């Protein structure tokens, strides 16, 4: 049974999904670039650190996508424009378009990443580590 949520909650969840998708892409690209830098002395350790972070971000992303679906929302389309990321969301029979400025996305992704690495809470989120641990405990 789909649980209906109001648009404010759904739009917050969509924002989180968009940010996590971008963060995941950036981390994967940065990890891949690290593998080809010959002068980087600690590349193996850094790559492992990035891989663990990517795993954690993926876990939280899937959880957010699942919740969005359970709440009756669905991201229909994502288009990267020159100045923003345009996201079309289906919710309660309507398609709504949301735009996130590139500079804002970059800033928010950096904050998520720093908070994740430092183990601190973000303003509107539980610790990613806590969510990952709960997810792993729940799957055992």
XYZ file of N, CA, C and O in Angstrom:
560
model
N 0.841 -1.185 0.000
C 0.000 0.000 0.000
C 0.886 1.248 0.000
O 1.783 1.371 0.821
N 0.615 2.141 -0.915
C 1.408 3.363 -1.005
C 0.951 4.352 0.052
O -0.228 4.621 0.192
N 1.917 4.869 0.766
C 1.620 5.865 1.788
C 1.723 7.245 1.163
O 2.732 7.600 0.577
N 0.657 8.022 1.251
C 0.650 9.359 0.664
C 1.376 10.338 1.583
O 1.138 10.368 2.779
N 2.228 11.102 1.029
C 2.944 12.154 1.753
C 2.644 13.470 1.069
O 2.256 13.502 -0.095
N 2.832 14.565 1.782
C 2.588 15.836 1.110
C 3.783 16.225 0.252
O 4.873 15.659 0.368
N 3.565 17.166 -0.645
C 4.567 17.535 -1.634
C 5.849 18.027 -0.988
O 6.943 17.778 -1.511
N 5.767 18.703 0.141
C 6.969 19.211 0.808
C 7.909 18.066 1.167
O 9.112 18.140 0.918
N 7.359 17.005 1.732
C 8.184 15.850 2.095
C 8.737 15.155 0.852
O 9.891 14.742 0.821
N 7.902 15.019 -0.159
C 8.338 14.359 -1.388
C 9.429 15.179 -2.072
O 10.436 14.632 -2.531
N 9.263 16.508 -2.132
C 10.273 17.341 -2.796
C 11.596 17.315 -2.043
O 12.666 17.357 -2.662
N 11.551 17.218 -0.728
C 12.782 17.081 0.058
C 13.474 15.764 -0.282
O 14.687 15.713 -0.449
N 12.702 14.725 -0.412
C 13.253 13.417 -0.767
C 13.830 13.427 -2.177
O 14.911 12.882 -2.415
N 13.159 14.085 -3.105
C 13.664 14.202 -4.480
C 14.998 14.943 -4.464
O 15.956 14.538 -5.120
N 15.072 16.025 -3.716
C 16.314 16.796 -3.603
C 17.450 15.901 -3.097
O 18.556 15.919 -3.635
N 17.178 15.083 -2.099
C 18.196 14.192 -1.569
C 18.642 13.172 -2.610
O 19.833 12.900 -2.746
N 17.696 12.621 -3.355
C 18.035 11.656 -4.396
C 18.919 12.308 -5.451
O 19.937 11.738 -5.861
N 18.549 13.503 -5.880
C 19.337 14.214 -6.895
C 20.755 14.459 -6.381
O 21.736 14.198 -7.089
N 20.880 14.941 -5.164
C 22.208 15.216 -4.602
C 23.036 13.948 -4.473
O 24.219 13.928 -4.816
N 22.426 12.872 -3.994
C 23.156 11.617 -3.836
C 23.586 11.041 -5.181
O 24.675 10.492 -5.307
N 22.734 11.173 -6.207
C 23.116 10.696 -7.540
C 24.322 11.465 -8.068
O 25.255 10.861 -8.615
N 24.305 12.771 -7.916
C 25.430 13.588 -8.388
C 26.680 13.257 -7.588
O 27.760 13.064 -8.160
N 26.553 13.166 -6.276
C 27.705 12.859 -5.430
C 28.304 11.507 -5.807
O 29.523 11.362 -5.909
N 27.468 10.547 -6.062
C 27.939 9.218 -6.459
C 28.722 9.280 -7.772
O 29.815 8.715 -7.888
N 28.185 9.989 -8.747
C 28.881 10.134 -10.039
C 30.245 10.806 -9.867
O 31.250 10.363 -10.440
N 30.279 11.860 -9.088
C 31.527 12.605 -8.883
C 32.559 11.737 -8.167
O 33.734 11.707 -8.553
N 32.136 11.025 -7.133
C 33.070 10.166 -6.397
C 33.628 9.061 -7.293
O 34.816 8.738 -7.220
N 32.779 8.475 -8.124
C 33.244 7.424 -9.028
C 34.254 7.967 -10.039
O 35.265 7.330 -10.317
N 33.990 9.148 -10.565
C 34.929 9.755 -11.517
C 36.247 10.102 -10.846
O 37.320 9.855 -11.406
N 36.166 10.677 -9.647
C 37.391 11.030 -8.924
C 38.200 9.785 -8.569
O 39.425 9.782 -8.684
N 37.534 8.723 -8.165
C 38.226 7.464 -7.864
C 38.941 6.945 -9.099
O 40.099 6.534 -9.039
N 38.253 6.976 -10.237
C 38.853 6.501 -11.486
C 40.061 7.351 -11.883
O 41.059 6.829 -12.380
N 39.977 8.648 -11.672
C 41.109 9.528 -11.990
C 42.297 9.253 -11.078
O 43.443 9.345 -11.507
N 42.020 8.933 -9.824
C 43.100 8.626 -8.889
C 43.894 7.404 -9.339
O 45.088 7.312 -9.085
N 43.237 6.486 -9.984
C 43.897 5.252 -10.412
C 44.922 5.494 -11.514
O 45.802 4.665 -11.721
N 44.818 6.616 -12.211
C 45.756 6.869 -13.312
C 46.810 7.923 -12.979
O 47.600 8.279 -13.841
N 46.832 8.388 -11.730
C 47.837 9.372 -11.333
C 49.052 8.608 -10.792
O 49.032 8.094 -9.680
N 50.131 8.528 -11.574
C 51.276 7.708 -11.165
C 52.045 8.278 -9.972
O 52.635 7.529 -9.204
N 52.034 9.578 -9.779
C 52.822 10.191 -8.714
C 52.113 10.169 -7.356
O 52.702 10.543 -6.351
N 50.875 9.717 -7.307
C 50.120 9.687 -6.058
C 50.576 8.480 -5.238
O 50.313 7.335 -5.587
N 51.269 8.742 -4.130
C 51.889 7.672 -3.340
C 50.880 6.868 -2.510
O 51.122 5.723 -2.190
N 49.771 7.482 -2.156
C 48.799 6.802 -1.305
C 47.536 6.413 -2.076
O 46.466 6.282 -1.490
N 47.674 6.194 -3.355
C 46.493 5.965 -4.194
C 45.685 4.744 -3.758
O 44.451 4.805 -3.740
N 46.333 3.660 -3.400
C 45.580 2.459 -3.009
C 44.704 2.717 -1.790
O 43.540 2.325 -1.753
N 45.253 3.379 -0.804
C 44.478 3.682 0.409
C 43.339 4.656 0.103
O 42.209 4.473 0.567
N 43.640 5.675 -0.694
C 42.608 6.658 -1.033
C 41.503 6.037 -1.878
O 40.321 6.338 -1.684
N 41.873 5.169 -2.783
C 40.876 4.505 -3.622
C 39.966 3.634 -2.761
O 38.747 3.635 -2.940
N 40.533 2.916 -1.793
C 39.713 2.100 -0.885
C 38.774 2.984 -0.068
O 37.618 2.624 0.164
N 39.279 4.131 0.373
C 38.467 5.071 1.137
C 37.303 5.571 0.272
O 36.154 5.621 0.716
N 37.593 5.904 -0.960
C 36.549 6.349 -1.881
C 35.551 5.222 -2.144
O 34.346 5.451 -2.201
N 36.029 3.993 -2.314
C 35.136 2.866 -2.576
C 34.187 2.620 -1.413
O 33.004 2.338 -1.617
N 34.679 2.746 -0.193
C 33.804 2.599 0.980
C 32.770 3.725 1.030
O 31.616 3.494 1.366
N 33.207 4.920 0.702
C 32.283 6.059 0.674
C 31.235 5.851 -0.409
O 30.036 6.073 -0.182
N 31.643 5.403 -1.578
C 30.722 5.139 -2.683
C 29.703 4.078 -2.268
O 28.500 4.217 -2.533
N 30.163 3.034 -1.607
C 29.262 1.987 -1.139
C 28.212 2.563 -0.185
O 27.017 2.265 -0.296
N 28.647 3.404 0.731
C 27.717 4.015 1.673
C 26.713 4.930 0.995
O 25.518 4.899 1.301
N 27.192 5.741 0.063
C 26.310 6.660 -0.663
C 25.294 5.866 -1.493
O 24.114 6.204 -1.535
N 25.746 4.797 -2.131
C 24.840 3.947 -2.929
C 23.729 3.366 -2.057
O 22.565 3.333 -2.453
N 24.103 2.901 -0.875
C 23.127 2.310 0.034
C 22.046 3.325 0.407
O 20.853 3.032 0.351
N 22.469 4.534 0.768
C 21.520 5.573 1.158
C 20.671 6.006 -0.042
O 19.467 6.221 0.084
N 21.282 6.098 -1.220
C 20.554 6.469 -2.429
C 19.432 5.482 -2.724
O 18.292 5.879 -2.992
N 19.736 4.196 -2.665
C 18.714 3.175 -2.928
C 17.597 3.274 -1.892
O 16.412 3.165 -2.233
N 17.951 3.524 -0.649
C 16.933 3.674 0.397
C 16.026 4.868 0.107
O 14.799 4.786 0.246
N 16.614 5.988 -0.318
C 15.819 7.185 -0.644
C 14.923 6.934 -1.855
O 13.770 7.338 -1.886
N 15.462 6.262 -2.869
C 14.663 5.960 -4.062
C 13.487 5.044 -3.713
O 12.377 5.223 -4.208
N 13.733 4.082 -2.854
C 12.680 3.165 -2.415
C 11.603 3.922 -1.652
O 10.407 3.726 -1.891
N 12.012 4.793 -0.757
C 11.057 5.585 0.010
C 10.233 6.481 -0.907
O 9.014 6.590 -0.760
N 10.886 7.116 -1.862
C 10.179 7.968 -2.819
C 9.106 7.166 -3.549
O 7.967 7.622 -3.692
N 9.450 5.986 -3.986
C 8.497 5.125 -4.677
C 7.347 4.729 -3.750
O 6.177 4.754 -4.152
N 7.653 4.385 -2.517
C 6.619 4.008 -1.554
C 5.673 5.173 -1.260
O 4.499 4.959 -0.977
N 6.181 6.373 -1.326
C 5.370 7.565 -1.075
C 4.580 7.981 -2.315
O 3.845 8.955 -2.290
N 4.743 7.269 -3.407
C 3.963 7.553 -4.604
C 4.627 8.509 -5.579
O 3.996 8.989 -6.508
N 5.911 8.788 -5.389
C 6.631 9.682 -6.288
C 7.561 8.908 -7.197
O 7.949 7.777 -6.900
N 7.901 9.537 -8.308
C 8.799 8.887 -9.261
C 9.517 9.957 -10.070
O 8.881 10.870 -10.597
N 10.832 9.864 -10.138
C 11.604 10.780 -10.978
C 11.486 10.284 -12.411
O 11.909 9.177 -12.727
N 10.886 11.115 -13.252
C 10.604 10.748 -14.632
C 11.794 11.031 -15.534
O 12.125 10.232 -16.404
N 12.453 12.177 -15.327
C 13.522 12.584 -16.222
C 14.478 13.523 -15.489
O 14.045 14.321 -14.658
N 15.754 13.422 -15.825
C 16.770 14.331 -15.301
C 17.590 14.822 -16.486
O 18.106 14.020 -17.253
N 17.673 16.133 -16.615
C 18.443 16.728 -17.710
C 19.441 17.706 -17.105
O 19.061 18.592 -16.337
N 20.705 17.527 -17.474
C 21.734 18.467 -17.024
C 21.790 19.623 -18.012
O 22.121 19.433 -19.171
N 21.432 20.784 -17.545
C 21.497 21.996 -18.354
C 22.812 22.708 -18.063
O 23.547 22.318 -17.151
N 23.092 23.762 -18.796
C 24.342 24.504 -18.598
C 24.437 25.096 -17.191
O 25.502 25.088 -16.587
N 23.324 25.570 -16.653
C 23.356 26.247 -15.359
C 22.632 25.501 -14.237
O 22.724 25.878 -13.076
N 21.902 24.431 -14.596
C 21.130 23.733 -13.567
C 20.859 22.286 -13.961
O 21.087 21.888 -15.097
N 20.392 21.538 -12.996
C 19.943 20.166 -13.227
C 18.420 20.217 -13.150
O 17.868 20.604 -12.122
N 17.759 19.837 -14.228
C 16.304 19.897 -14.300
C 15.739 18.503 -14.060
O 16.117 17.547 -14.737
N 14.850 18.399 -13.091
C 14.311 17.106 -12.681
C 12.794 17.140 -12.814
O 12.140 18.039 -12.271
N 12.242 16.170 -13.530
C 10.790 16.047 -13.651
C 10.337 14.906 -12.749
O 10.869 13.797 -12.829
N 9.348 15.220 -11.913
C 8.879 14.277 -10.904
C 7.385 14.050 -11.083
O 6.616 15.007 -11.200
N 6.992 12.795 -11.112
C 5.577 12.456 -11.137
C 5.134 12.233 -9.708
O 5.747 11.475 -8.962
N 4.052 12.920 -9.317
C 3.503 12.748 -7.969
C 2.031 13.123 -7.986
O 1.656 14.192 -8.473
N 1.199 12.242 -7.503
C -0.250 12.423 -7.409
C -0.871 12.853 -8.738
O -1.705 13.757 -8.804
N -0.450 12.215 -9.807
C -1.045 12.465 -11.111
C -0.498 13.657 -11.867
O -0.959 13.953 -12.964
N 0.462 14.347 -11.296
C 1.037 15.528 -11.946
C 2.538 15.339 -12.143
O 3.201 14.695 -11.332
N 3.052 15.946 -13.206
C 4.495 15.993 -13.397
C 4.942 17.399 -13.036
O 4.442 18.378 -13.587
N 5.841 17.470 -12.087
C 6.359 18.757 -11.633
C 7.820 18.853 -12.027
O 8.548 17.873 -11.988
N 8.250 20.054 -12.386
C 9.631 20.274 -12.781
C 10.344 21.049 -11.687
O 9.851 22.078 -11.232
N 11.486 20.517 -11.282
C 12.307 21.164 -10.255
C 13.664 21.458 -10.879
O 14.168 20.657 -11.664
N 14.226 22.593 -10.541
C 15.554 22.954 -11.056
C 16.484 23.233 -9.890
O 16.127 23.966 -8.976
N 17.669 22.654 -9.974
C 18.689 22.843 -8.946
C 19.906 23.466 -9.609
O 20.464 22.888 -10.539
N 20.305 24.623 -9.147
C 21.455 25.330 -9.724
C 22.729 24.527 -9.491
O 22.919 23.936 -8.409
N 23.613 24.488 -10.488
C 24.846 23.701 -10.404
C 25.711 24.088 -9.213
O 26.263 23.225 -8.533
N 25.842 25.381 -8.959
C 26.651 25.833 -7.825
C 26.090 25.349 -6.500
O 26.837 24.958 -5.602
N 24.775 25.354 -6.389
C 24.132 24.867 -5.165
C 24.353 23.370 -5.004
O 24.660 22.894 -3.909
N 24.227 22.622 -6.105
C 24.448 21.169 -6.048
C 25.870 20.877 -5.587
O 26.091 20.031 -4.722
N 26.832 21.577 -6.166
C 28.233 21.359 -5.795
C 28.446 21.621 -4.312
O 29.062 20.816 -3.594
N 27.929 22.727 -3.835
C 28.071 23.091 -2.422
C 27.431 22.047 -1.503
O 28.016 21.622 -0.511
N 26.219 21.627 -1.844
C 25.512 20.641 -1.022
C 26.223 19.280 -1.041
O 26.309 18.609 -0.012
N 26.717 18.879 -2.205
C 27.441 17.606 -2.295
C 28.706 17.638 -1.445
O 29.023 16.663 -0.756
N 29.420 18.757 -1.492
C 30.617 18.892 -0.668
C 30.263 18.810 0.812
O 30.974 18.165 1.589
N 29.163 19.438 1.206
C 28.734 19.383 2.609
C 28.377 17.959 3.021
O 28.768 17.501 4.092
N 27.602 17.251 2.191
C 27.249 15.861 2.490
C 28.507 15.028 2.673
O 28.623 14.250 3.616
N 29.456 15.203 1.753
C 30.681 14.410 1.795
C 31.502 14.718 3.039
O 31.964 13.808 3.733
N 31.680 15.984 3.332
C 32.439 16.369 4.531
C 31.763 15.875 5.804
O 32.434 15.363 6.706
N 30.460 15.991 5.877
C 29.739 15.508 7.054
C 29.846 13.996 7.172
O 29.984 13.460 8.263
N 29.804 13.322 6.036
C 29.946 11.867 6.047
C 31.322 11.471 6.574
O 31.450 10.618 7.436
N 32.356 12.111 6.039
C 33.715 11.775 6.454
C 33.996 12.190 7.893
O 34.763 11.538 8.579
N 33.395 13.277 8.347
C 33.631 13.751 9.708
C 32.701 13.092 10.721
O 32.897 13.236 11.922
N 31.675 12.386 10.238
C 30.739 11.727 11.143
C 29.805 12.686 11.838
O 29.375 12.439 12.957
N 29.464 13.801 11.193
C 28.573 14.794 11.783
C 27.217 14.745 11.110
O 27.081 14.278 9.993
N 26.223 15.290 11.806
C 24.884 15.398 11.248
C 24.809 16.536 10.245
O 25.439 17.560 10.431
N 24.014 16.338 9.199
C 23.689 17.449 8.315
C 22.447 18.112 8.889
O 21.818 17.596 9.791
N 22.079 19.253 8.389
C 20.971 20.002 8.957
C 19.638 19.259 8.903
O 18.843 19.363 9.806
N 19.399 18.495 7.844
C 18.101 17.828 7.717
C 18.223 16.319 7.560
O 17.299 15.665 7.144
N 19.353 15.749 7.914
C 19.584 14.327 7.693
C 20.185 13.659 8.920
O 20.916 14.260 9.669
N 19.881 12.367 9.068
C 20.594 11.570 10.049
C 21.971 11.278 9.472
O 22.195 11.397 8.286
N 22.871 10.887 10.326
C 24.195 10.510 9.834
C 24.077 9.400 8.803
O 23.347 8.445 8.982
N 24.801 9.555 7.718
C 24.789 8.507 6.705
C 25.320 7.209 7.302
O 24.814 6.136 7.005
N 26.340 7.298 8.145
C 26.887 6.098 8.773
C 25.812 5.358 9.572
O 25.731 4.139 9.538
N 24.991 6.100 10.323
C 23.937 5.475 11.115
C 22.948 4.752 10.215
O 22.518 3.649 10.514
N 22.594 5.368 9.106
C 21.655 4.751 8.183
C 22.245 3.492 7.564
O 21.555 2.499 7.400
N 23.516 3.561 7.227
C 24.175 2.402 6.635
C 24.214 1.256 7.640
O 23.892 0.117 7.318
N 24.581 1.560 8.885
C 24.637 0.519 9.913
C 23.267 -0.099 10.132
O 23.133 -1.301 10.248
N 22.234 0.741 10.202
C 20.872 0.218 10.381
C 20.482 -0.677 9.211
O 19.862 -1.698 9.401
N 20.833 -0.269 8.022
C 20.516 -1.052 6.840
C 21.213 -2.400 6.854
O 20.631 -3.410 6.527
N 22.469 -2.387 7.229
C 23.219 -3.642 7.276
C 22.685 -4.544 8.367
O 22.583 -5.752 8.195
N 22.336 -3.968 9.531
C 21.799 -4.774 10.621
C 20.448 -5.363 10.238
O 20.141 -6.493 10.570
N 19.656 -4.573 9.504
C 18.340 -5.032 9.073
C 18.408 -6.132 8.041
O 17.492 -6.926 7.914
N 19.508 -6.190 7.284
C 19.623 -7.203 6.239
C 20.240 -8.504 6.736
O 20.368 -9.449 5.992
N 20.617 -8.543 7.987
C 21.224 -9.770 8.543
C 20.192 -10.733 9.037
O 19.129 -10.502 9.358
